[in-house]
XYZ file of N, CA and C in Angstrom:
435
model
N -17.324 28.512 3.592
C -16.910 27.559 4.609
C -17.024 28.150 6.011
N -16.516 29.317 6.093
C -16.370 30.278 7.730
C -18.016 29.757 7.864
N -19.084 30.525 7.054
C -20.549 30.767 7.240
C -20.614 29.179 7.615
N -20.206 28.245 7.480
C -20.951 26.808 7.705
C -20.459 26.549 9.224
N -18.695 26.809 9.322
C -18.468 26.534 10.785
C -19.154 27.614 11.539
N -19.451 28.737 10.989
C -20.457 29.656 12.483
C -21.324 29.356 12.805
N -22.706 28.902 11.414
C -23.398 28.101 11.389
C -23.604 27.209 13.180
N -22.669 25.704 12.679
C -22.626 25.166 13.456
C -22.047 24.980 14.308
N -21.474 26.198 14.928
C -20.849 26.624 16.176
C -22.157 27.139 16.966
N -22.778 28.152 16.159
C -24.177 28.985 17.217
C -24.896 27.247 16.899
N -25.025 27.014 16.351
C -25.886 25.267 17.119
C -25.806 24.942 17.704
N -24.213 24.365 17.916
C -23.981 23.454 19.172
C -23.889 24.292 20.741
N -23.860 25.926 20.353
C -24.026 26.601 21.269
C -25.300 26.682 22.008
N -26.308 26.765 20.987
C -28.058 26.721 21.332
C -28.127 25.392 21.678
N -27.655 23.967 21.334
C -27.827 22.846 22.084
C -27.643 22.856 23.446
N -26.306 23.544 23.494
C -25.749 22.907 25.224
C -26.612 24.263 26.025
N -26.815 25.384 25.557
C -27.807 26.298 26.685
C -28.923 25.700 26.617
N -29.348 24.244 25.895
C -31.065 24.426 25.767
C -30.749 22.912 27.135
N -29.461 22.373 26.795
C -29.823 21.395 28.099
C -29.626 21.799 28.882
N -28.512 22.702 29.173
C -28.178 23.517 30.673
C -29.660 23.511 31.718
N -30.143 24.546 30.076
C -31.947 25.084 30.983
C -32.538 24.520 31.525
N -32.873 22.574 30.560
C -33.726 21.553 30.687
C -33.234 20.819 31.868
N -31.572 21.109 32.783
C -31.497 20.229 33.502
C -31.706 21.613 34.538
N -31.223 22.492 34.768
C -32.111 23.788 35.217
C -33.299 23.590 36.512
N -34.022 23.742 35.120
C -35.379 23.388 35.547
C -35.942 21.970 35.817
N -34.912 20.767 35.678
C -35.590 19.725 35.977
C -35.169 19.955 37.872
N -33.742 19.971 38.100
C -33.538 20.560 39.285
C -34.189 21.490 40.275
N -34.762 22.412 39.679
C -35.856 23.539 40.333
C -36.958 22.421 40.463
N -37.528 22.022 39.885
C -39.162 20.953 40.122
C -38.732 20.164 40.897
N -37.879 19.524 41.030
C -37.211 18.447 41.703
C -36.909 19.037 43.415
N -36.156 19.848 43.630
C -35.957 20.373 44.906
C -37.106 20.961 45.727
N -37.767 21.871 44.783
C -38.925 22.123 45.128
C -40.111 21.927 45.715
N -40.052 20.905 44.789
C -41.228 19.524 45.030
C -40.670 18.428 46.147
N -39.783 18.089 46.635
C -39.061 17.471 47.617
C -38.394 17.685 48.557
N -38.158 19.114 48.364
C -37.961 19.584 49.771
C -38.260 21.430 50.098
N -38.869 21.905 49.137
C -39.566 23.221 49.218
C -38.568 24.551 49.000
N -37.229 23.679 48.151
C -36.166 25.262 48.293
C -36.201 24.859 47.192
N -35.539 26.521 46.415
C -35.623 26.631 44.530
C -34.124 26.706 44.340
N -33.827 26.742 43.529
C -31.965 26.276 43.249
C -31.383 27.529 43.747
N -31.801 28.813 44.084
C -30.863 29.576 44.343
C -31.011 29.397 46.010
N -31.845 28.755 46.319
C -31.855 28.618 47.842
C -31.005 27.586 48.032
N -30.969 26.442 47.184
C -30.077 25.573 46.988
C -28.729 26.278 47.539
N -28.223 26.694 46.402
C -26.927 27.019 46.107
C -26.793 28.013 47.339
N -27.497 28.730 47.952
C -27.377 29.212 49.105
C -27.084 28.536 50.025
N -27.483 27.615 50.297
C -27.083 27.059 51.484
C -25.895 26.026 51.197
N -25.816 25.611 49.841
C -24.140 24.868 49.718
C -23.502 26.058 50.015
N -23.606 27.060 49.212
C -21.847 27.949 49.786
C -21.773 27.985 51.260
N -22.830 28.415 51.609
C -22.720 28.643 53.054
C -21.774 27.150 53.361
N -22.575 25.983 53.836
C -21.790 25.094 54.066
C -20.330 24.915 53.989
N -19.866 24.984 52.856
C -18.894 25.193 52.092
C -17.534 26.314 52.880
N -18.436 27.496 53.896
C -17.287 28.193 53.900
C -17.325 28.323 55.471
N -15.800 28.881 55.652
C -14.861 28.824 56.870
C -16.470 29.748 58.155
N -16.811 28.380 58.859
C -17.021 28.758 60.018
C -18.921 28.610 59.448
N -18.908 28.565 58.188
C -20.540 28.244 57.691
C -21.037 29.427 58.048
N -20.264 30.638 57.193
C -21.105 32.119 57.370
C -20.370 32.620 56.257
N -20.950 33.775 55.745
C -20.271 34.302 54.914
C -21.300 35.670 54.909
N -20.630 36.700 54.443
C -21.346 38.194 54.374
C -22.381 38.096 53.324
N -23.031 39.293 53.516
C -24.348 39.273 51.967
C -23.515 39.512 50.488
N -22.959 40.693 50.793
C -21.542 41.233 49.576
C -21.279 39.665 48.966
N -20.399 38.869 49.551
C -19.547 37.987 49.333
C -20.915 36.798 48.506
N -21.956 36.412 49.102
C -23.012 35.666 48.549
C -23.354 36.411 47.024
N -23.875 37.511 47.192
C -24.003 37.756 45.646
C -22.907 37.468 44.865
N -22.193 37.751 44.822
C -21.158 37.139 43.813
C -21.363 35.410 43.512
N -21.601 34.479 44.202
C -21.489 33.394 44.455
C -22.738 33.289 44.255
N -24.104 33.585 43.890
C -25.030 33.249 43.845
C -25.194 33.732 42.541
N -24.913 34.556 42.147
C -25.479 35.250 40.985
C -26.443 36.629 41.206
N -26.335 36.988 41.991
C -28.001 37.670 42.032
C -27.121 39.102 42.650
N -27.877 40.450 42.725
C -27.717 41.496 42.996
C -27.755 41.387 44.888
N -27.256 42.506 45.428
C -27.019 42.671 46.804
C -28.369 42.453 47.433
N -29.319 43.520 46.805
C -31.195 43.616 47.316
C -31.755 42.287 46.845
N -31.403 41.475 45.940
C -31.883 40.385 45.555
C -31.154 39.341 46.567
N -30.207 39.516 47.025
C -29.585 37.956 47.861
C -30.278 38.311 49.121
N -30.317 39.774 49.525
C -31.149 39.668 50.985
C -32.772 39.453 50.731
N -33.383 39.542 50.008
C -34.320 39.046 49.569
C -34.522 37.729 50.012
N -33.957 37.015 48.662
C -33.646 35.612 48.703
C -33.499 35.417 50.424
N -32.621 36.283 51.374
C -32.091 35.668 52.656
C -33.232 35.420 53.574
N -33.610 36.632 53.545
C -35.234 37.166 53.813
C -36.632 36.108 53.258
N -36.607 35.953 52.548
C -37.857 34.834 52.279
C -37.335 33.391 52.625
N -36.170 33.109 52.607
C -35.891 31.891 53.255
C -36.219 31.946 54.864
N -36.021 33.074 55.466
C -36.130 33.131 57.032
C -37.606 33.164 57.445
N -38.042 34.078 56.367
C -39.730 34.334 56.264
C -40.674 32.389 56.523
N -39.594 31.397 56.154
C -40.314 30.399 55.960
C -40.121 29.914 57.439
N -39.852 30.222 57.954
C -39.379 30.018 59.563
C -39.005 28.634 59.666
N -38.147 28.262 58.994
C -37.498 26.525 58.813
C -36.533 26.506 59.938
N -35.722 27.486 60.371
C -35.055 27.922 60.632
C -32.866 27.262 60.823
N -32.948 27.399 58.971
C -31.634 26.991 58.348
C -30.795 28.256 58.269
N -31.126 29.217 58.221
C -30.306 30.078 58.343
C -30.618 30.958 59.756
N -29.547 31.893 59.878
C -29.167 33.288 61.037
C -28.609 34.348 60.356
N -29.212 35.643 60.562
C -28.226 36.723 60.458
C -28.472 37.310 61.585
N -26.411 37.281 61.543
C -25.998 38.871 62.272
C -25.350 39.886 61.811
N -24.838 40.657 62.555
C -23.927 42.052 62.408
C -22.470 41.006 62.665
N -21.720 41.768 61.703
C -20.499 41.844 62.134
C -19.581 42.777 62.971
N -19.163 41.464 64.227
C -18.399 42.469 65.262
C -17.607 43.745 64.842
N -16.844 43.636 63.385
C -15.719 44.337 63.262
C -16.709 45.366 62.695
N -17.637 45.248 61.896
C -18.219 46.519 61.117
C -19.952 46.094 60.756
N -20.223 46.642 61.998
C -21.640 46.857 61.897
C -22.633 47.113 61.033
N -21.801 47.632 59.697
C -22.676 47.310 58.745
C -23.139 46.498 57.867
N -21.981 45.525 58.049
C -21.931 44.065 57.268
C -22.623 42.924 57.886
N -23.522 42.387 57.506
C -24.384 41.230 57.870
C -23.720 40.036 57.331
N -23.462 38.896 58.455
C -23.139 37.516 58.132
C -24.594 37.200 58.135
N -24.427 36.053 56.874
C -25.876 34.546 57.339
C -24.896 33.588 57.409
N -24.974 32.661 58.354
C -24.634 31.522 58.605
C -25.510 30.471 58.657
N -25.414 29.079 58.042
C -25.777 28.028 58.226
C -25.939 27.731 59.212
N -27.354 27.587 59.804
C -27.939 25.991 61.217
C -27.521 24.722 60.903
N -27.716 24.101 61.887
C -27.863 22.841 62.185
C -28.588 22.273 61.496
N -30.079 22.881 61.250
C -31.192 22.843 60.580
C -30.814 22.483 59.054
N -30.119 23.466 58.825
C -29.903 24.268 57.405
C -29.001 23.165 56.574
N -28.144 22.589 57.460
C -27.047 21.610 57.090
C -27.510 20.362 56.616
N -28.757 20.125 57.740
C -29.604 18.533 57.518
C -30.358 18.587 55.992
N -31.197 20.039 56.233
C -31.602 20.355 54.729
C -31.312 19.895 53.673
N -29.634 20.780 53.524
C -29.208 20.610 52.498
C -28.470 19.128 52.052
N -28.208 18.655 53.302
C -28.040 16.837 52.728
C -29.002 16.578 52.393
N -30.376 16.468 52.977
C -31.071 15.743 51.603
C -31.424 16.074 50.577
N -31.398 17.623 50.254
C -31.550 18.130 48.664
C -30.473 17.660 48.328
N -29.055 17.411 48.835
C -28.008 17.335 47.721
C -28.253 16.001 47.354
N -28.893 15.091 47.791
C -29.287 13.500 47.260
C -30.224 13.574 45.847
N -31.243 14.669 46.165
C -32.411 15.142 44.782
C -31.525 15.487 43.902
N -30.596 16.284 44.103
C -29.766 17.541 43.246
C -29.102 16.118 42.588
N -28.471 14.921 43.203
C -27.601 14.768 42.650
C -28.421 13.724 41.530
N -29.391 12.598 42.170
C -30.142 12.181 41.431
C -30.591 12.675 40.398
N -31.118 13.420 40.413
C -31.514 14.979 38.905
C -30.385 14.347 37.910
N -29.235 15.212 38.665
C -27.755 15.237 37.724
C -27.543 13.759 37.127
N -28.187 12.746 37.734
C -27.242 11.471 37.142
C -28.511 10.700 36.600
N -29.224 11.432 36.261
C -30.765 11.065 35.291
C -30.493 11.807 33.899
N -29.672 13.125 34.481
C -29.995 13.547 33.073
C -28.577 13.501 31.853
N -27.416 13.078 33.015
C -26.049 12.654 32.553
C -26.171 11.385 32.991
N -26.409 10.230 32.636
C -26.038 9.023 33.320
C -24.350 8.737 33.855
N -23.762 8.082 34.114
C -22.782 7.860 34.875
C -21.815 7.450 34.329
N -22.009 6.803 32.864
C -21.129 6.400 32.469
C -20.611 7.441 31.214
N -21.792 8.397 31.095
C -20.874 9.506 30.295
C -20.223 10.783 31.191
N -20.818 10.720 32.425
C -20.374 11.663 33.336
C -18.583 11.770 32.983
N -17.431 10.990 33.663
C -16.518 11.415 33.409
C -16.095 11.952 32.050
N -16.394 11.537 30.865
C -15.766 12.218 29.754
C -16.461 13.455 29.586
N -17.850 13.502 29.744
C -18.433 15.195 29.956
C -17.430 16.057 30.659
N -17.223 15.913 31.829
C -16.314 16.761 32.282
C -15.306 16.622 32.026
N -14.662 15.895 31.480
C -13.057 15.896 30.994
C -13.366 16.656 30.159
N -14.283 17.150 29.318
C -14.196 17.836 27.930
C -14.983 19.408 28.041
N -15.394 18.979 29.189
C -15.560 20.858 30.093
C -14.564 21.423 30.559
N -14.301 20.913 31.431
C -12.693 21.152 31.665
C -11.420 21.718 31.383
N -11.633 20.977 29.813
C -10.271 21.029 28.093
C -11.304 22.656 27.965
N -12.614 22.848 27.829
C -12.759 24.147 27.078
C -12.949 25.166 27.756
N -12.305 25.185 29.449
C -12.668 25.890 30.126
C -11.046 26.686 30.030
N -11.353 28.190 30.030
C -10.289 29.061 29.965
C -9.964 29.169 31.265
N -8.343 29.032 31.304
C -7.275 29.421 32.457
C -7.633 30.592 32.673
N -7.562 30.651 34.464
C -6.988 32.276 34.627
C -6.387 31.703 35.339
């Protein structure tokens, strides 16, 4: 009996990573193709948005992005490389060795209209009327801290 519920526990586990991926990547083609940023550029420029004053350090982005310190300035770096010009870095007054990027003006307009693609994506591949109980039931299996 154990062997049948593990069974179909690693199933329903390989189900929900195989849609995660499939909505993933429908999101990456989608942003991409409509407005020329890939989801971690995405998600770059929501946190930014997102935080006090629309800057935040490189340190503080990796965590929030996922990606290593040399990989988020990277990432910061080929976004600037595109000379769109949605982001800025500076030095920080207090400690010169810490680099803020902050969100433009630019950067802000951007990301409203990817978040229209982003969200369209999301409500193609969850329609709307299962949306709330999906997350009610993410939610229930998400561990407290």
């Amino acid at each position: 009996m154990d062997k049948i519920l593990n069974n179909d526990l690693i199933a329903n586990w390989l189900t929900l990573t195989h849609i995660q991926m499939n909505v993933t990547n429908e999101l990456e083609v989608n942003l991409q193709a409509n407005h020329g940023l890939s989801l971690k550029e995405f998600y770059l420029l929501l946190f930014l948005s997102e935080a006090p004053e629309k800057k935040l350090k490189l340190q503080k982005l990796e965590s929030m992005v996922g990606l290593s310190q040399s990989a988020v300035s990277r990432l910061v770096s080929r976004f600037e490389a595109k000379g769109c010009g949605a982001l800025e870095r500076k030095a920080c007054d207090s400690d010169r060795r810490s680099i803020y990027t902050s969100l433009t003006s630019i950067g802000e307009a951007k990301l409203i209209r990817a978040q229209e693609t982003f969200k369209d994506t999301l409500m193609t591949a969850f329609p709307e009327k299962d949306v709330e109980q999906l997350l009610a039931q993410m939610l229930r299996m998400k561990p407290q801290s």
